[in-house]
PDB file of C-alpha atoms in Angstrom:
ATOM      1  CA  UNK I 887     -73.444-111.830 214.465  1.00  0.00           C
ATOM      2  CA  UNK I 888     -71.773-112.309 210.968  1.00  0.00           C
ATOM      3  CA  UNK I 889     -67.877-112.900 211.082  1.00  0.00           C
ATOM      4  CA  UNK I 890     -68.504-113.877 214.773  1.00  0.00           C
ATOM      5  CA  UNK I 891     -66.511-117.517 213.919  1.00  0.00           C
ATOM      6  CA  UNK I 892     -63.089-115.296 212.449  1.00  0.00           C
ATOM      7  CA  UNK I 893     -63.297-112.847 215.181  1.00  0.00           C
ATOM      8  CA  UNK I 894     -63.104-116.034 217.852  1.00  0.00           C
ATOM      9  CA  UNK I 895     -60.635-117.876 215.646  1.00  0.00           C
ATOM     10  CA  UNK I 896     -58.496-114.653 215.223  1.00  0.00           C
ATOM     11  CA  UNK I 897     -58.905-113.636 218.817  1.00  0.00           C
ATOM     12  CA  UNK I 898     -58.153-117.326 220.326  1.00  0.00           C
ATOM     13  CA  UNK I 899     -54.657-117.677 218.265  1.00  0.00           C
ATOM     14  CA  UNK I 900     -53.776-114.246 219.050  1.00  0.00           C
ATOM     15  CA  UNK I 901     -53.599-113.007 215.883  1.00  0.00           C
ATOM     16  CA  UNK I 902     -52.963-108.843 215.880  1.00  0.00           C
ATOM     17  CA  UNK I 903     -55.428-107.415 213.549  1.00  0.00           C
ATOM     18  CA  UNK I 904     -57.731-104.319 213.667  1.00  0.00           C
ATOM     19  CA  UNK I 905     -61.487-104.147 212.197  1.00  0.00           C
ATOM     20  CA  UNK I 906     -61.674-101.205 209.840  1.00  0.00           C
ATOM     21  CA  UNK I 907     -63.524 -99.768 206.692  1.00  0.00           C
ATOM     22  CA  UNK I 908     -67.484 -99.980 206.505  1.00  0.00           C
ATOM     23  CA  UNK I 909     -67.579-102.603 209.545  1.00  0.00           C
ATOM     24  CA  UNK I 910     -64.885-100.120 211.466  1.00  0.00           C
ATOM     25  CA  UNK I 911     -67.595 -97.618 210.699  1.00  0.00           C
ATOM     26  CA  UNK I 912     -70.634 -99.283 211.989  1.00  0.00           C
ATOM     27  CA  UNK I 913     -69.130-100.329 214.794  1.00  0.00           C
ATOM     28  CA  UNK I 914     -68.096 -96.921 215.836  1.00  0.00           C
ATOM     29  CA  UNK I 915     -71.955 -95.956 215.594  1.00  0.00           C
ATOM     30  CA  UNK I 916     -72.711 -94.930 212.181  1.00  0.00           C
ATOM     31  CA  UNK I 917     -75.686 -96.582 210.537  1.00  0.00           C
ATOM     32  CA  UNK I 918     -74.637 -97.690 206.835  1.00  0.00           C
ATOM     33  CA  UNK I 919     -74.658-100.684 204.791  1.00  0.00           C
ATOM     34  CA  UNK I 920     -71.503-103.045 204.199  1.00  0.00           C
ATOM     35  CA  UNK I 921     -71.103-106.548 203.344  1.00  0.00           C
ATOM     36  CA  UNK I 922     -67.847-107.530 203.116  1.00  0.00           C
ATOM     37  CA  UNK I 923     -65.162-107.531 206.097  1.00  0.00           C
ATOM     38  CA  UNK I 924     -62.306-105.589 205.776  1.00  0.00           C
ATOM     39  CA  UNK I 925     -59.013-106.115 208.161  1.00  0.00           C
ATOM     40  CA  UNK I 926     -55.989-104.537 208.673  1.00  0.00           C
ATOM     41  CA  UNK I 927     -53.310-107.204 210.255  1.00  0.00           C
ATOM     42  CA  UNK I 928     -50.076-107.010 211.224  1.00  0.00           C
ATOM     43  CA  UNK I 929     -47.348-108.131 208.796  1.00  0.00           C
ATOM     44  CA  UNK I 930     -44.993-109.622 211.067  1.00  0.00           C
ATOM     45  CA  UNK I 931     -44.477-113.301 209.494  1.00  0.00           C
ATOM     46  CA  UNK I 932     -45.676-115.354 212.700  1.00  0.00           C
ATOM     47  CA  UNK I 933     -48.910-113.274 212.419  1.00  0.00           C
ATOM     48  CA  UNK I 934     -49.637-113.348 208.974  1.00  0.00           C
ATOM     49  CA  UNK I 935     -49.379-117.119 209.276  1.00  0.00           C
ATOM     50  CA  UNK I 936     -51.242-117.716 212.292  1.00  0.00           C
ATOM     51  CA  UNK I 937     -54.255-115.572 210.097  1.00  0.00           C
ATOM     52  CA  UNK I 938     -53.986-117.217 207.395  1.00  0.00           C
ATOM     53  CA  UNK I 939     -54.399-120.529 209.298  1.00  0.00           C
ATOM     54  CA  UNK I 940     -57.355-119.456 211.042  1.00  0.00           C
ATOM     55  CA  UNK I 941     -58.802-117.988 207.678  1.00  0.00           C
ATOM     56  CA  UNK I 942     -58.041-121.480 205.927  1.00  0.00           C
ATOM     57  CA  UNK I 943     -59.421-123.573 208.771  1.00  0.00           C
ATOM     58  CA  UNK I 944     -62.534-121.368 208.509  1.00  0.00           C
ATOM     59  CA  UNK I 945     -63.071-122.259 204.839  1.00  0.00           C
ATOM     60  CA  UNK I 946     -61.930-119.218 203.429  1.00  0.00           C
ATOM     61  CA  UNK I 947     -59.877-119.066 199.847  1.00  0.00           C
ATOM     62  CA  UNK I 948     -58.129-116.483 198.362  1.00  0.00           C
ATOM     63  CA  UNK I 949     -60.153-115.128 195.494  1.00  0.00           C
ATOM     64  CA  UNK I 950     -57.439-114.571 193.099  1.00  0.00           C
ATOM     65  CA  UNK I 951     -55.441-118.051 192.030  1.00  0.00           C
ATOM     66  CA  UNK I 952     -52.625-117.925 194.491  1.00  0.00           C
ATOM     67  CA  UNK I 953     -52.251-119.936 197.510  1.00  0.00           C
ATOM     68  CA  UNK I 954     -53.451-118.204 200.761  1.00  0.00           C
ATOM     69  CA  UNK I 955     -49.658-118.674 201.964  1.00  0.00           C
ATOM     70  CA  UNK I 956     -48.541-116.019 199.420  1.00  0.00           C
ATOM     71  CA  UNK I 957     -49.943-113.731 201.116  1.00  0.00           C
ATOM     72  CA  UNK I 958     -47.455-114.205 204.031  1.00  0.00           C
ATOM     73  CA  UNK I 959     -44.899-113.278 201.431  1.00  0.00           C
ATOM     74  CA  UNK I 960     -43.382-109.715 201.733  1.00  0.00           C
ATOM     75  CA  UNK I 961     -42.359-109.477 198.263  1.00  0.00           C
ATOM     76  CA  UNK I 962     -45.447-110.811 196.892  1.00  0.00           C
ATOM     77  CA  UNK I 963     -47.526-108.337 198.195  1.00  0.00           C
ATOM     78  CA  UNK I 964     -45.075-105.725 197.023  1.00  0.00           C
ATOM     79  CA  UNK I 965     -45.458-107.405 193.533  1.00  0.00           C
ATOM     80  CA  UNK I 966     -49.221-107.251 193.621  1.00  0.00           C
ATOM     81  CA  UNK I 967     -49.460-103.814 194.718  1.00  0.00           C
ATOM     82  CA  UNK I 968     -46.687-102.240 191.949  1.00  0.00           C
ATOM     83  CA  UNK I 969     -47.654-104.703 189.546  1.00  0.00           C
ATOM     84  CA  UNK I 970     -51.236-105.246 189.756  1.00  0.00           C
ATOM     85  CA  UNK I 971     -52.655-101.961 191.990  1.00  0.00           C
ATOM     86  CA  UNK I 972     -53.754-104.177 194.528  1.00  0.00           C
ATOM     87  CA  UNK I 973     -54.270-102.738 197.757  1.00  0.00           C
ATOM     88  CA  UNK I 974     -56.134-105.455 199.581  1.00  0.00           C
ATOM     89  CA  UNK I 975     -56.264-109.706 199.244  1.00  0.00           C
ATOM     90  CA  UNK I 976     -59.462-111.223 199.154  1.00  0.00           C
ATOM     91  CA  UNK I 977     -60.826-114.334 200.890  1.00  0.00           C
ATOM     92  CA  UNK I 978     -63.988-115.707 200.183  1.00  0.00           C
ATOM     93  CA  UNK I 979     -65.864-118.469 202.061  1.00  0.00           C
ATOM     94  CA  UNK I 980     -66.076-121.676 200.056  1.00  0.00           C
ATOM     95  CA  UNK I 981     -69.412-122.220 200.818  1.00  0.00           C
ATOM     96  CA  UNK I 982     -70.767-118.794 201.712  1.00  0.00           C
ATOM     97  CA  UNK I 983     -70.407-116.777 199.006  1.00  0.00           C
ATOM     98  CA  UNK I 984     -71.598-113.611 200.409  1.00  0.00           C
ATOM     99  CA  UNK I 985     -68.486-114.095 203.545  1.00  0.00           C
ATOM    100  CA  UNK I 986     -65.782-111.788 201.711  1.00  0.00           C
ATOM    101  CA  UNK I 987     -62.897-110.613 203.785  1.00  0.00           C
ATOM    102  CA  UNK I 988     -60.679-108.044 202.091  1.00  0.00           C
ATOM    103  CA  UNK I 989     -56.827-107.448 204.124  1.00  0.00           C
ATOM    104  CA  UNK I 990     -54.420-104.711 202.962  1.00  0.00           C
ATOM    105  CA  UNK I 991     -51.381-105.748 201.161  1.00  0.00           C
ATOM    106  CA  UNK I 992     -49.811-102.704 202.631  1.00  0.00           C
ATOM    107  CA  UNK I 993     -49.757-100.140 206.013  1.00  0.00           C
ATOM    108  CA  UNK I 994     -52.135 -97.096 204.732  1.00  0.00           C
ATOM    109  CA  UNK I 995     -51.423 -96.367 208.357  1.00  0.00           C
ATOM    110  CA  UNK I 996     -48.513 -97.249 210.838  1.00  0.00           C
ATOM    111  CA  UNK I 997     -50.015-100.423 212.546  1.00  0.00           C
ATOM    112  CA  UNK I 998     -48.352-100.268 215.556  1.00  0.00           C
ATOM    113  CA  UNK I 999     -49.553 -97.108 215.887  1.00  0.00           C
ATOM    114  CA  UNK I1000     -53.229 -97.641 215.382  1.00  0.00           C
ATOM    115  CA  UNK I1001     -52.824-100.880 217.038  1.00  0.00           C
ATOM    116  CA  UNK I1002     -52.104 -99.056 220.404  1.00  0.00           C
ATOM    117  CA  UNK I1003     -54.910 -96.880 220.230  1.00  0.00           C
ATOM    118  CA  UNK I1004     -57.741 -99.234 219.058  1.00  0.00           C
ATOM    119  CA  UNK I1005     -60.932 -99.712 220.189  1.00  0.00           C
ATOM    120  CA  UNK I1006     -62.257-103.215 221.985  1.00  0.00           C
ATOM    121  CA  UNK I1007     -65.696-103.687 221.016  1.00  0.00           C
ATOM    122  CA  UNK I1008     -67.752-106.547 222.568  1.00  0.00           C
ATOM    123  CA  UNK I1009     -70.667-108.028 220.575  1.00  0.00           C
ATOM    124  CA  UNK I1010     -72.045-110.299 222.566  1.00  0.00           C
ATOM    125  CA  UNK I1011     -69.162-112.733 224.024  1.00  0.00           C
ATOM    126  CA  UNK I1012     -66.760-111.759 221.296  1.00  0.00           C
ATOM    127  CA  UNK I1013     -64.421-108.734 221.759  1.00  0.00           C
ATOM    128  CA  UNK I1014     -63.894-107.084 218.422  1.00  0.00           C
ATOM    129  CA  UNK I1015     -60.769-104.855 217.924  1.00  0.00           C
ATOM    130  CA  UNK I1016     -61.253-101.772 215.531  1.00  0.00           C
ATOM    131  CA  UNK I1017     -59.542 -98.925 214.858  1.00  0.00           C
ATOM    132  CA  UNK I1018     -59.367 -95.255 216.281  1.00  0.00           C
ATOM    133  CA  UNK I1019     -61.678 -92.958 214.582  1.00  0.00           C
ATOM    134  CA  UNK I1020     -58.271 -91.019 214.292  1.00  0.00           C
ATOM    135  CA  UNK I1021     -56.862 -93.473 212.005  1.00  0.00           C
ATOM    136  CA  UNK I1022     -60.246 -94.456 210.140  1.00  0.00           C
ATOM    137  CA  UNK I1023     -60.670 -91.269 208.850  1.00  0.00           C
ATOM    138  CA  UNK I1024     -57.018 -91.442 207.967  1.00  0.00           C
ATOM    139  CA  UNK I1025     -57.512 -94.439 205.971  1.00  0.00           C
ATOM    140  CA  UNK I1026     -60.928 -93.192 204.561  1.00  0.00           C
ATOM    141  CA  UNK I1027     -59.334 -89.740 203.437  1.00  0.00           C
ATOM    142  CA  UNK I1028     -56.227 -91.950 201.817  1.00  0.00           C
ATOM    143  CA  UNK I1029     -58.813 -94.028 199.902  1.00  0.00           C
ATOM    144  CA  UNK I1030     -60.934 -91.031 199.215  1.00  0.00           C
ATOM    145  CA  UNK I1031     -64.339 -92.502 197.328  1.00  0.00           C
ATOM    146  CA  UNK I1032     -67.032 -90.884 197.938  1.00  0.00           C
ATOM    147  CA  UNK I1033     -68.505 -93.378 200.296  1.00  0.00           C
ATOM    148  CA  UNK I1034     -65.324 -92.818 202.272  1.00  0.00           C
ATOM    149  CA  UNK I1035     -65.710 -88.529 202.339  1.00  0.00           C
ATOM    150  CA  UNK I1036     -69.547 -89.139 203.603  1.00  0.00           C
ATOM    151  CA  UNK I1037     -68.253 -91.826 206.456  1.00  0.00           C
ATOM    152  CA  UNK I1038     -65.534 -89.105 207.215  1.00  0.00           C
ATOM    153  CA  UNK I1039     -68.228 -86.879 208.089  1.00  0.00           C
ATOM    154  CA  UNK I1040     -70.542 -89.287 209.799  1.00  0.00           C
ATOM    155  CA  UNK I1041     -67.262 -90.269 212.267  1.00  0.00           C
ATOM    156  CA  UNK I1042     -66.734 -86.388 212.556  1.00  0.00           C
ATOM    157  CA  UNK I1043     -70.415 -86.160 213.947  1.00  0.00           C
ATOM    158  CA  UNK I1044     -69.638 -89.561 216.064  1.00  0.00           C
ATOM    159  CA  UNK I1045     -66.877 -87.555 217.517  1.00  0.00           C
ATOM    160  CA  UNK I1046     -68.775 -84.399 218.224  1.00  0.00           C
ATOM    161  CA  UNK I1047     -71.445 -86.409 220.592  1.00  0.00           C
ATOM    162  CA  UNK I1048     -68.998 -88.515 222.164  1.00  0.00           C
ATOM    163  CA  UNK I1049     -67.373 -84.822 223.326  1.00  0.00           C
ATOM    164  CA  UNK I1050     -70.816 -83.667 224.230  1.00  0.00           C
ATOM    165  CA  UNK I1051     -71.490 -86.224 226.337  1.00  0.00           C
ATOM    166  CA  UNK I1052     -68.217 -86.772 227.589  1.00  0.00           C
TER     167      UNK I1052
END
């Protein structure tokens, strides 16, 4: 499974994170293509430093020319958002260039509330915490790109099917 080592490492070190974006859409049951892994991480500094350590140990480095530890600095994230219109910080694997992880640099939705409503999906022996459909739809609505609108409609259908099968 793609990113299995990432999930294992984050879980082992008890990093608080949620899978969002296309992977979350897929894990909720929508068939669609996606390549990069989108994550929403608790911005508590200790949590971010553990997150960065796991990714670094697994061979991931920032896509932009900064230190990975800069991601843990709130003022750096705020500066990137304000000056560069950055929404995500990208990590790329040094050897497997197709392995790409985007991490939100701001809270598009309240992390604590979203984390309380997360769904844990098991893929093999790996637990993957994914954002709930409710909060995923909110994030998709904020982004508002054509694919996001399509995803929202597909997620509504998943909700309808779940309700009918309950």
